[in-house]
Amino acid sequence: MKTEEKAMKKLLIVGLLICCISAMTIPQASAATKLTYWTLFSGGDADFMTAMVNEFNKTHSDIYVDEAQNAWGDYYSHLLTALVGKKGPDVCIIHTSNLPAFASKNVLMPLDSAITKYKLPAKDFGVKLWAGSKYDGKQVGIPLDVHPFILYYNKDILAQAGYMKDGKPQIPTTQDEFLNFLKNIKAKTGKLPLALESNGFGGYRSWYAFFAQAGGKLMSANGQKMTINNQTGIKTLTWWSNVLKETGANKLTYDESVSLFSQGQAALLMNGVWATGSFEKQKGLNFGAMPFPSLFGGKESWGNSHNFVIPKPAKVDQDKIKATITFIDWMTANGEKWALAGHIPSRYSVLQSEKFKNLPYRPEYAAQMDNIAYLPSNIHMLEIEQIVADAIPAVYSEAKSPAQALADVEQKCNKLLK
C-alpha cells in the first residue's frame, strides 16, 4: 500500500501540473509547419491530450500542432462531412472499429510509404494493434493506445473472503470455479461479488470476450454473414447469463456498477481501462486491476484503439506529411504520458520503460494488449455493434433465450451484410 500511495501522490502531482499546462497556449513559431489536429476526447482524457500537444509544440520549434477538441456525440458525422468535402484537419483520431467506414469512402491516406520514408518504427507497435489499423491490406491508422475490458478487484473484500495471497488476487481459471468463487465471496462478506453494466455495452463486451476466448468469431471470414448463433455462442452466453443472474449482476446500469465498486460494495467490476483514473481518486478504495479473466481457454478480451489518421488532402504536401509522422512518432513514443488517462500505450518500448512500469495499476493490466479481440474490419461495424449491444441484455433479464437473442442478431445484421 505504501508503494501505491507514493505512486498515487506522484500521479496527483502530475495531474495538477497537466491541468496548469492545459490552460496555457504555446505560441506558434513563425517558420513552423502548422498542423491542424482534431480529437474526440473529453474530461480527463482531453486534459492529458492537450498537455501532450503543448509539450510537443514546446519541444519542436519547426512544427506547430493546433488541436481542436470536438464534441463526442457528433464527432464522426462532422469529421466524415469535412473529409468528403476536403475540409478536414491534417491529422485526427479515429477508433479502430470505425476505420473501415472511413477508409471505404477513400478519405484516408494510406500510410505505408510515409511510414517507411520517415522511419516510423512499425515493429515497436503491438502486433494486433498494428494489424487492426489496416484496411484492404493498407495501413490507414497508427494506433495511439488500446483500451480493453479488464477486471478491477477490491483487495479488502477479496482478503476477507480468503482470495488474496501475497498481495495478489486468486482468480479462478475455470467456469465452475469462477462461479463458486463469486458465491463464496457473497457468503463470506455479504458484498455483491460482481458488478457490470449488464443492460448495455458492458453486457455485450463481457460476453464477447468469453465468446472470443472459446474461439468464436463474430462473422464469417468474407464478412458476408454473422456467425454467433452456434454452439460456441449459445454455450458462452448461456453460462454467462446464469452467472450474472445467480450473483445479482444481471440488471445493473453503467453508473450503478461503477458506484457499487467505487463505494466498496462490490468485490469485482468488469469495465474498460478508462475507469482507472476515477477509481484512483476515490478516497479509501483499496483496489487493483488485472487482465480480463481467462475462463474458456483463450485470454482474449474486447478492446478498441484510438488511431492517428491522415485525411486524404486535395493536394499532397510532403512537408506536412513528414511533420505529421514526426508528431505521431513523438506522441506514441511518449505513451506513458497518455497512460495517465488509463489507456495502454501502443508501443512495446513504452511498456518496457521505467516511466511506465512506475505508474500505479497500469502495468498490472498492460499484458492485455497482446490479447485483444478486435471487432472484424467491416464498413457496417458501427450498426452491427449497436445491434449486438441492444440484444444481449434481453438474455440477462430473461426476456429472451440465448438462442433466440443470437438468432435475432444474425437476422438483423445479415440484412446489412448482404
Coordinates of C-alpha atoms in Angstrom, one line a residue:
M1 CA 0.0 0.0 0.0
K2 CA 2.8 2.4 0.8
T3 CA 4.3 2.0 -2.6
E4 CA 1.0 2.6 -4.3
E5 CA 0.3 5.6 -2.1
K6 CA 3.6 7.1 -3.1
A7 CA 2.8 6.4 -6.7
M8 CA -0.6 7.9 -6.3
K9 CA 0.9 11.1 -4.8
K10 CA 3.2 11.4 -7.8
L11 CA 0.3 10.8 -10.2
L12 CA -1.8 13.5 -8.5
I13 CA 1.1 16.0 -8.7
V14 CA 1.5 15.2 -12.4
G15 CA -2.3 15.6 -12.8
L16 CA -2.1 19.1 -11.2
L17 CA 0.8 20.1 -13.5
I18 CA -1.2 18.9 -16.5
C19 CA -4.2 21.0 -15.6
C20 CA -1.9 24.0 -15.4
I21 CA -0.2 23.2 -18.7
S22 CA -3.5 22.5 -20.4
A23 CA -4.6 26.1 -19.6
M24 CA -1.6 27.5 -21.3
T25 CA -1.3 28.4 -25.0
I26 CA 2.0 27.6 -26.6
P27 CA 2.9 30.3 -29.1
Q28 CA 3.4 29.3 -32.7
A29 CA 6.9 29.8 -34.2
S30 CA 6.5 31.9 -37.4
A31 CA 8.5 29.5 -39.6
A32 CA 6.9 26.3 -38.2
T33 CA 4.9 23.8 -40.3
K34 CA 1.4 24.1 -38.9
L35 CA -0.8 21.0 -38.5
T36 CA -4.5 21.1 -37.6
Y37 CA -5.4 18.2 -35.3
W38 CA -9.0 17.1 -34.4
T39 CA -9.7 14.9 -31.4
L40 CA -12.8 13.4 -29.7
F41 CA -11.6 13.4 -26.2
S42 CA -13.4 14.8 -23.2
G43 CA -12.8 15.2 -19.4
G44 CA -9.5 13.9 -18.1
D45 CA -8.6 12.4 -21.5
A46 CA -8.9 15.8 -23.1
D47 CA -6.6 17.4 -20.5
F48 CA -3.9 14.8 -20.9
M49 CA -4.0 15.1 -24.7
T50 CA -3.8 18.8 -24.6
A51 CA -0.9 18.7 -22.2
M52 CA 1.0 16.3 -24.6
V53 CA 0.3 18.5 -27.6
N54 CA 1.6 21.6 -25.7
E55 CA 4.7 19.7 -24.7
F56 CA 5.3 18.6 -28.3
N57 CA 4.9 22.2 -29.5
K58 CA 7.3 23.4 -26.8
T59 CA 10.0 20.9 -27.9
H60 CA 9.6 21.2 -31.7
S61 CA 10.2 24.7 -32.9
D62 CA 9.8 23.6 -36.6
I63 CA 6.3 22.2 -36.1
Y64 CA 3.1 23.7 -34.5
V65 CA 0.1 21.5 -33.8
D66 CA -3.2 23.3 -33.5
E67 CA -5.5 21.0 -31.6
A68 CA -9.3 21.2 -31.8
Q69 CA -11.3 19.2 -29.3
N70 CA -14.7 18.2 -30.8
A71 CA -17.9 17.0 -29.0
W72 CA -18.0 13.2 -28.9
G73 CA -21.7 12.9 -29.8
D74 CA -21.4 14.2 -33.4
Y75 CA -17.7 13.9 -33.9
Y76 CA -17.8 11.1 -36.6
S77 CA -20.6 12.6 -38.6
H78 CA -18.9 16.0 -38.5
L79 CA -15.5 14.5 -39.4
L80 CA -16.8 12.5 -42.3
T81 CA -18.6 15.5 -43.8
A82 CA -15.4 17.5 -43.5
L83 CA -13.2 14.8 -45.1
V84 CA -15.6 14.2 -48.0
G85 CA -15.5 17.9 -48.7
K86 CA -11.7 18.1 -48.4
K87 CA -12.1 20.5 -45.5
G88 CA -10.8 18.3 -42.7
P89 CA -7.7 18.5 -40.5
D90 CA -4.2 17.4 -41.3
V91 CA -4.4 14.7 -38.7
C92 CA -7.2 13.3 -36.5
I93 CA -8.3 10.5 -34.2
I94 CA -10.5 7.5 -35.3
H95 CA -11.3 4.4 -33.4
T96 CA -10.1 1.1 -34.9
S97 CA -13.7 -0.1 -35.2
N98 CA -14.6 3.0 -37.3
L99 CA -11.6 2.9 -39.7
P100 CA -13.4 0.7 -42.3
A101 CA -16.4 3.1 -42.5
F102 CA -14.0 6.0 -43.4
A103 CA -11.4 4.1 -45.4
S104 CA -14.1 2.6 -47.7
K105 CA -15.1 6.1 -48.7
N106 CA -11.5 6.8 -49.8
V107 CA -11.0 9.8 -47.5
L108 CA -8.0 8.4 -45.6
M109 CA -4.4 8.4 -46.9
P110 CA -2.6 5.0 -47.0
L111 CA 0.4 5.5 -44.7
D112 CA 2.7 2.6 -45.8
S113 CA 5.1 4.7 -47.9
A114 CA 5.2 7.6 -45.3
I115 CA 5.9 5.1 -42.5
T116 CA 8.8 3.7 -44.5
K117 CA 10.1 7.1 -45.8
Y118 CA 10.1 8.8 -42.4
K119 CA 11.2 5.8 -40.4
L120 CA 8.3 5.2 -38.0
P121 CA 9.3 2.0 -36.2
A122 CA 6.3 -0.2 -37.1
K123 CA 7.7 -3.2 -35.3
D124 CA 7.6 -1.3 -32.0
F125 CA 3.8 -1.3 -32.1
G126 CA 1.6 -4.0 -30.6
V127 CA 1.2 -6.7 -33.3
K128 CA -2.6 -6.9 -33.0
L129 CA -3.0 -3.2 -32.7
W130 CA -1.0 -2.6 -35.9
A131 CA -2.9 -5.2 -37.8
G132 CA -6.2 -3.8 -36.7
S133 CA -5.3 -0.5 -38.2
K134 CA -5.2 -1.8 -41.7
Y135 CA -7.9 -1.7 -44.3
D136 CA -7.9 -3.7 -47.5
G137 CA -4.2 -4.6 -46.8
K138 CA -3.1 -1.0 -46.4
Q139 CA -2.1 0.8 -43.2
V140 CA -4.6 3.6 -42.7
G141 CA -4.2 4.2 -39.0
I142 CA -1.4 4.4 -36.5
P143 CA -2.5 3.2 -33.0
L144 CA -2.1 5.5 -30.1
D145 CA -3.3 3.1 -27.5
V146 CA -5.6 0.2 -26.7
H147 CA -8.5 0.3 -24.2
P148 CA -9.7 -3.2 -23.4
F149 CA -12.3 -4.5 -21.0
I150 CA -10.4 -5.6 -17.8
L151 CA -11.1 -6.8 -14.3
Y152 CA -11.0 -4.4 -11.3
Y153 CA -10.9 -6.0 -7.8
N154 CA -11.4 -4.8 -4.2
K155 CA -8.4 -6.0 -2.2
D156 CA -10.1 -5.7 1.1
I157 CA -13.2 -7.7 0.1
L158 CA -11.1 -10.5 -1.5
A159 CA -8.9 -10.7 1.5
Q160 CA -11.9 -11.0 3.8
A161 CA -13.2 -13.9 1.6
G162 CA -9.7 -15.5 1.6
Y163 CA -8.8 -14.8 -2.0
M164 CA -5.7 -12.6 -1.6
K165 CA -2.3 -14.3 -1.3
D166 CA 1.0 -12.3 -1.1
G167 CA -0.9 -9.2 -2.2
K168 CA -2.2 -10.9 -5.4
P169 CA -5.8 -11.8 -6.2
Q170 CA -6.5 -15.5 -6.6
I171 CA -8.9 -15.5 -9.5
P172 CA -10.0 -19.0 -10.8
T173 CA -9.4 -20.0 -14.4
T174 CA -12.3 -22.5 -14.9
Q175 CA -16.0 -21.7 -15.3
D176 CA -17.3 -23.8 -12.4
E177 CA -14.6 -22.5 -10.1
F178 CA -15.3 -18.9 -11.1
L179 CA -19.0 -19.2 -10.2
N180 CA -18.2 -20.9 -6.9
F181 CA -15.6 -18.1 -6.2
L182 CA -18.3 -15.5 -6.7
K183 CA -20.8 -17.4 -4.5
N184 CA -18.2 -17.7 -1.7
I185 CA -17.5 -14.0 -1.8
K186 CA -21.1 -13.2 -1.2
A187 CA -21.5 -15.8 1.5
K188 CA -18.4 -14.7 3.4
T189 CA -18.6 -10.9 3.0
G190 CA -22.3 -10.1 2.2
K191 CA -21.0 -7.9 -0.6
L192 CA -22.0 -8.0 -4.3
P193 CA -19.4 -10.4 -5.8
L194 CA -19.5 -8.8 -9.3
A195 CA -20.6 -5.5 -10.8
L196 CA -21.1 -5.0 -14.5
E197 CA -23.1 -2.8 -16.8
S198 CA -25.2 -5.8 -17.8
N199 CA -28.0 -3.8 -19.5
G200 CA -25.8 -2.0 -22.1
F201 CA -22.5 -2.2 -23.8
G202 CA -20.8 -3.8 -20.8
G203 CA -23.1 -6.8 -21.1
Y204 CA -22.2 -7.4 -24.7
R205 CA -18.5 -6.7 -24.2
S206 CA -18.1 -9.2 -21.4
W207 CA -19.9 -11.9 -23.3
Y208 CA -17.9 -11.1 -26.5
A209 CA -14.7 -11.6 -24.5
F210 CA -15.7 -15.1 -23.4
F211 CA -17.0 -15.9 -26.9
A212 CA -13.6 -14.9 -28.4
Q213 CA -11.8 -17.0 -25.7
A214 CA -13.8 -20.0 -26.8
G215 CA -12.7 -19.5 -30.4
G216 CA -15.9 -17.7 -31.5
K217 CA -15.9 -15.3 -34.5
L218 CA -18.5 -12.5 -34.9
M219 CA -18.8 -13.0 -38.6
S220 CA -17.5 -15.2 -41.5
A221 CA -14.0 -14.6 -42.9
N222 CA -15.5 -12.9 -46.0
G223 CA -17.7 -10.6 -43.9
Q224 CA -20.9 -11.7 -45.6
K225 CA -22.7 -13.3 -42.6
M226 CA -22.8 -13.4 -38.8
T227 CA -21.5 -16.5 -37.1
I228 CA -22.7 -16.2 -33.4
N229 CA -25.9 -18.3 -33.3
N230 CA -24.0 -21.6 -33.0
Q231 CA -22.7 -23.9 -30.2
T232 CA -20.0 -21.6 -29.1
G233 CA -22.2 -18.5 -29.0
I234 CA -25.1 -20.3 -27.2
K235 CA -22.8 -22.0 -24.7
T236 CA -20.9 -18.9 -23.6
L237 CA -24.0 -16.7 -23.5
T238 CA -26.0 -19.3 -21.5
W239 CA -23.2 -19.8 -19.0
W240 CA -22.5 -16.0 -18.6
S241 CA -26.2 -15.2 -18.3
N242 CA -26.6 -17.8 -15.5
V243 CA -23.5 -16.3 -13.6
L244 CA -25.0 -12.8 -13.7
K245 CA -28.4 -14.0 -12.6
E246 CA -27.0 -16.1 -9.7
T247 CA -24.8 -13.3 -8.4
G248 CA -27.4 -10.5 -8.8
A249 CA -25.5 -8.5 -11.5
N250 CA -27.9 -9.1 -14.4
K251 CA -29.8 -5.8 -14.4
L252 CA -27.2 -3.1 -13.5
T253 CA -26.7 0.2 -15.4
Y254 CA -23.2 1.6 -16.0
D255 CA -23.5 4.2 -13.3
E256 CA -24.8 1.6 -10.8
S257 CA -22.0 -0.8 -11.4
V258 CA -19.3 1.9 -11.1
S259 CA -20.9 3.3 -8.0
L260 CA -21.1 0.0 -6.3
F261 CA -17.4 -0.7 -6.9
S262 CA -16.2 2.8 -6.0
Q263 CA -18.1 2.7 -2.8
G264 CA -16.6 -0.6 -1.7
Q265 CA -19.9 -2.6 -2.1
A266 CA -18.7 -4.9 -4.9
A267 CA -15.7 -7.3 -4.9
L268 CA -15.2 -7.2 -8.7
L269 CA -16.0 -4.9 -11.6
M270 CA -15.7 -5.6 -15.3
N271 CA -15.1 -2.3 -17.1
G272 CA -12.8 -0.6 -19.5
V273 CA -9.4 0.8 -18.6
W274 CA -10.8 4.3 -18.8
A275 CA -12.3 3.8 -15.3
T276 CA -8.8 3.6 -13.7
G277 CA -8.4 7.4 -13.3
S278 CA -11.7 7.9 -11.4
F279 CA -11.1 4.9 -9.1
E280 CA -7.6 6.1 -8.0
K281 CA -9.1 9.4 -7.0
Q282 CA -11.7 7.6 -4.7
K283 CA -10.5 8.0 -1.1
G284 CA -10.3 4.8 0.8
L285 CA -10.8 2.5 -2.2
N286 CA -8.2 -0.3 -1.9
F287 CA -8.3 -1.8 -5.4
G288 CA -6.3 -3.4 -8.1
A289 CA -6.6 -4.1 -11.8
M290 CA -5.7 -7.0 -14.0
P291 CA -6.4 -8.5 -17.4
F292 CA -9.9 -9.9 -18.1
P293 CA -10.5 -13.4 -16.6
S294 CA -9.5 -16.3 -18.8
L295 CA -12.2 -19.0 -18.5
F296 CA -12.7 -20.5 -21.9
G297 CA -9.2 -21.4 -23.0
G298 CA -8.0 -18.2 -24.5
K299 CA -7.0 -14.9 -22.9
E300 CA -8.9 -12.5 -25.2
S301 CA -11.0 -9.5 -24.2
W302 CA -13.0 -6.9 -26.1
G303 CA -10.9 -3.9 -27.0
N304 CA -10.7 -0.9 -29.2
S305 CA -8.0 1.6 -30.0
H306 CA -7.6 5.3 -30.8
N307 CA -5.7 5.8 -34.1
F308 CA -3.9 8.7 -35.7
V309 CA -5.0 9.0 -39.3
I310 CA -4.1 11.4 -42.1
P311 CA -7.1 12.5 -44.2
K312 CA -6.5 12.5 -47.9
P313 CA -5.8 16.1 -48.9
A314 CA -6.8 17.9 -52.0
K315 CA -3.1 18.4 -52.7
V316 CA -0.3 16.4 -51.0
D317 CA 2.2 18.5 -49.1
Q318 CA 5.3 16.3 -48.2
D319 CA 6.4 18.8 -45.6
K320 CA 3.1 18.4 -43.8
I321 CA 3.2 14.6 -44.1
K322 CA 6.8 14.5 -42.7
A323 CA 5.7 16.8 -39.8
T324 CA 2.7 14.7 -39.1
I325 CA 4.7 11.5 -38.9
T326 CA 7.1 13.3 -36.6
F327 CA 4.2 14.3 -34.4
I328 CA 2.7 10.8 -34.3
D329 CA 6.1 9.2 -33.6
W330 CA 6.6 11.6 -30.6
M331 CA 3.1 11.1 -29.2
T332 CA 3.3 7.3 -29.3
A333 CA 6.9 7.2 -28.1
N334 CA 5.8 9.2 -25.1
G335 CA 2.8 6.9 -24.4
E336 CA 3.4 6.8 -20.6
K337 CA 2.0 10.3 -20.5
W338 CA -1.1 9.2 -22.3
A339 CA -1.3 6.1 -20.0
L340 CA -2.2 8.5 -17.1
A341 CA -5.6 8.5 -18.7
G342 CA -5.8 4.8 -18.1
H343 CA -5.2 3.6 -21.6
I344 CA -2.5 1.0 -22.5
P345 CA 0.3 2.6 -24.7
S346 CA 0.6 1.1 -28.2
R347 CA 4.4 0.7 -28.3
Y348 CA 6.4 -2.1 -26.7
S349 CA 9.3 0.3 -25.9
V350 CA 7.0 2.4 -23.7
L351 CA 5.6 -0.6 -21.9
Q352 CA 9.1 -1.7 -21.1
S353 CA 10.2 1.7 -19.9
E354 CA 10.7 2.5 -16.2
K355 CA 8.4 5.5 -16.6
F356 CA 5.5 3.3 -17.5
K357 CA 6.5 0.5 -15.0
N358 CA 6.5 3.0 -12.2
L359 CA 2.9 4.1 -12.8
P360 CA 0.3 2.6 -10.4
Y361 CA -2.2 0.0 -11.7
R362 CA -1.4 0.3 -15.5
P363 CA 1.4 -2.3 -15.6
E364 CA -0.9 -4.8 -13.9
Y365 CA -3.2 -5.0 -16.9
A366 CA -0.9 -4.0 -19.8
A367 CA -0.5 -7.6 -20.8
Q368 CA -4.0 -7.5 -22.2
M369 CA -2.6 -5.6 -25.2
D370 CA -1.5 -8.8 -26.9
N371 CA -4.8 -10.5 -26.3
I372 CA -7.3 -8.1 -27.9
A373 CA -10.4 -9.5 -29.7
Y374 CA -10.9 -6.6 -32.1
L375 CA -14.2 -6.4 -33.9
P376 CA -14.0 -7.5 -37.6
S377 CA -13.0 -4.9 -40.1
N378 CA -16.3 -4.2 -41.7
I379 CA -18.0 -1.0 -43.0
H380 CA -21.2 -1.8 -41.1
M381 CA -19.5 -2.4 -37.8
L382 CA -21.0 0.6 -36.0
E383 CA -24.5 -0.6 -36.7
I384 CA -23.7 -4.2 -36.0
E385 CA -22.1 -3.5 -32.7
Q386 CA -25.2 -1.5 -31.6
I387 CA -27.5 -4.3 -32.7
V388 CA -25.5 -6.8 -30.6
A389 CA -25.3 -4.5 -27.6
D390 CA -29.0 -4.0 -27.7
A391 CA -29.9 -7.7 -27.9
I392 CA -27.6 -9.4 -25.3
P393 CA -29.1 -7.7 -22.2
A394 CA -32.5 -9.3 -23.1
V395 CA -31.0 -12.6 -22.2
Y396 CA -29.7 -11.4 -18.8
S397 CA -33.2 -10.1 -17.9
E398 CA -34.7 -13.4 -19.1
A399 CA -36.8 -11.7 -21.7
K400 CA -35.2 -13.9 -24.4
S401 CA -33.3 -17.2 -24.5
P402 CA -29.7 -17.1 -25.7
A403 CA -30.6 -18.9 -28.9
Q404 CA -33.4 -16.5 -29.6
A405 CA -31.4 -13.4 -29.0
L406 CA -28.5 -14.6 -31.1
A407 CA -30.8 -15.6 -33.9
D408 CA -32.4 -12.1 -33.9
V409 CA -29.0 -10.5 -34.0
E410 CA -28.0 -12.6 -37.0
Q411 CA -31.2 -11.9 -38.9
K412 CA -30.8 -8.1 -38.5
C413 CA -27.1 -8.0 -39.1
N414 CA -27.2 -10.3 -42.2
K415 CA -29.5 -7.8 -43.9
L416 CA -26.7 -5.2 -43.6
L417 CA -24.0 -7.6 -44.8
K418 CA -25.8 -8.7 -48.0

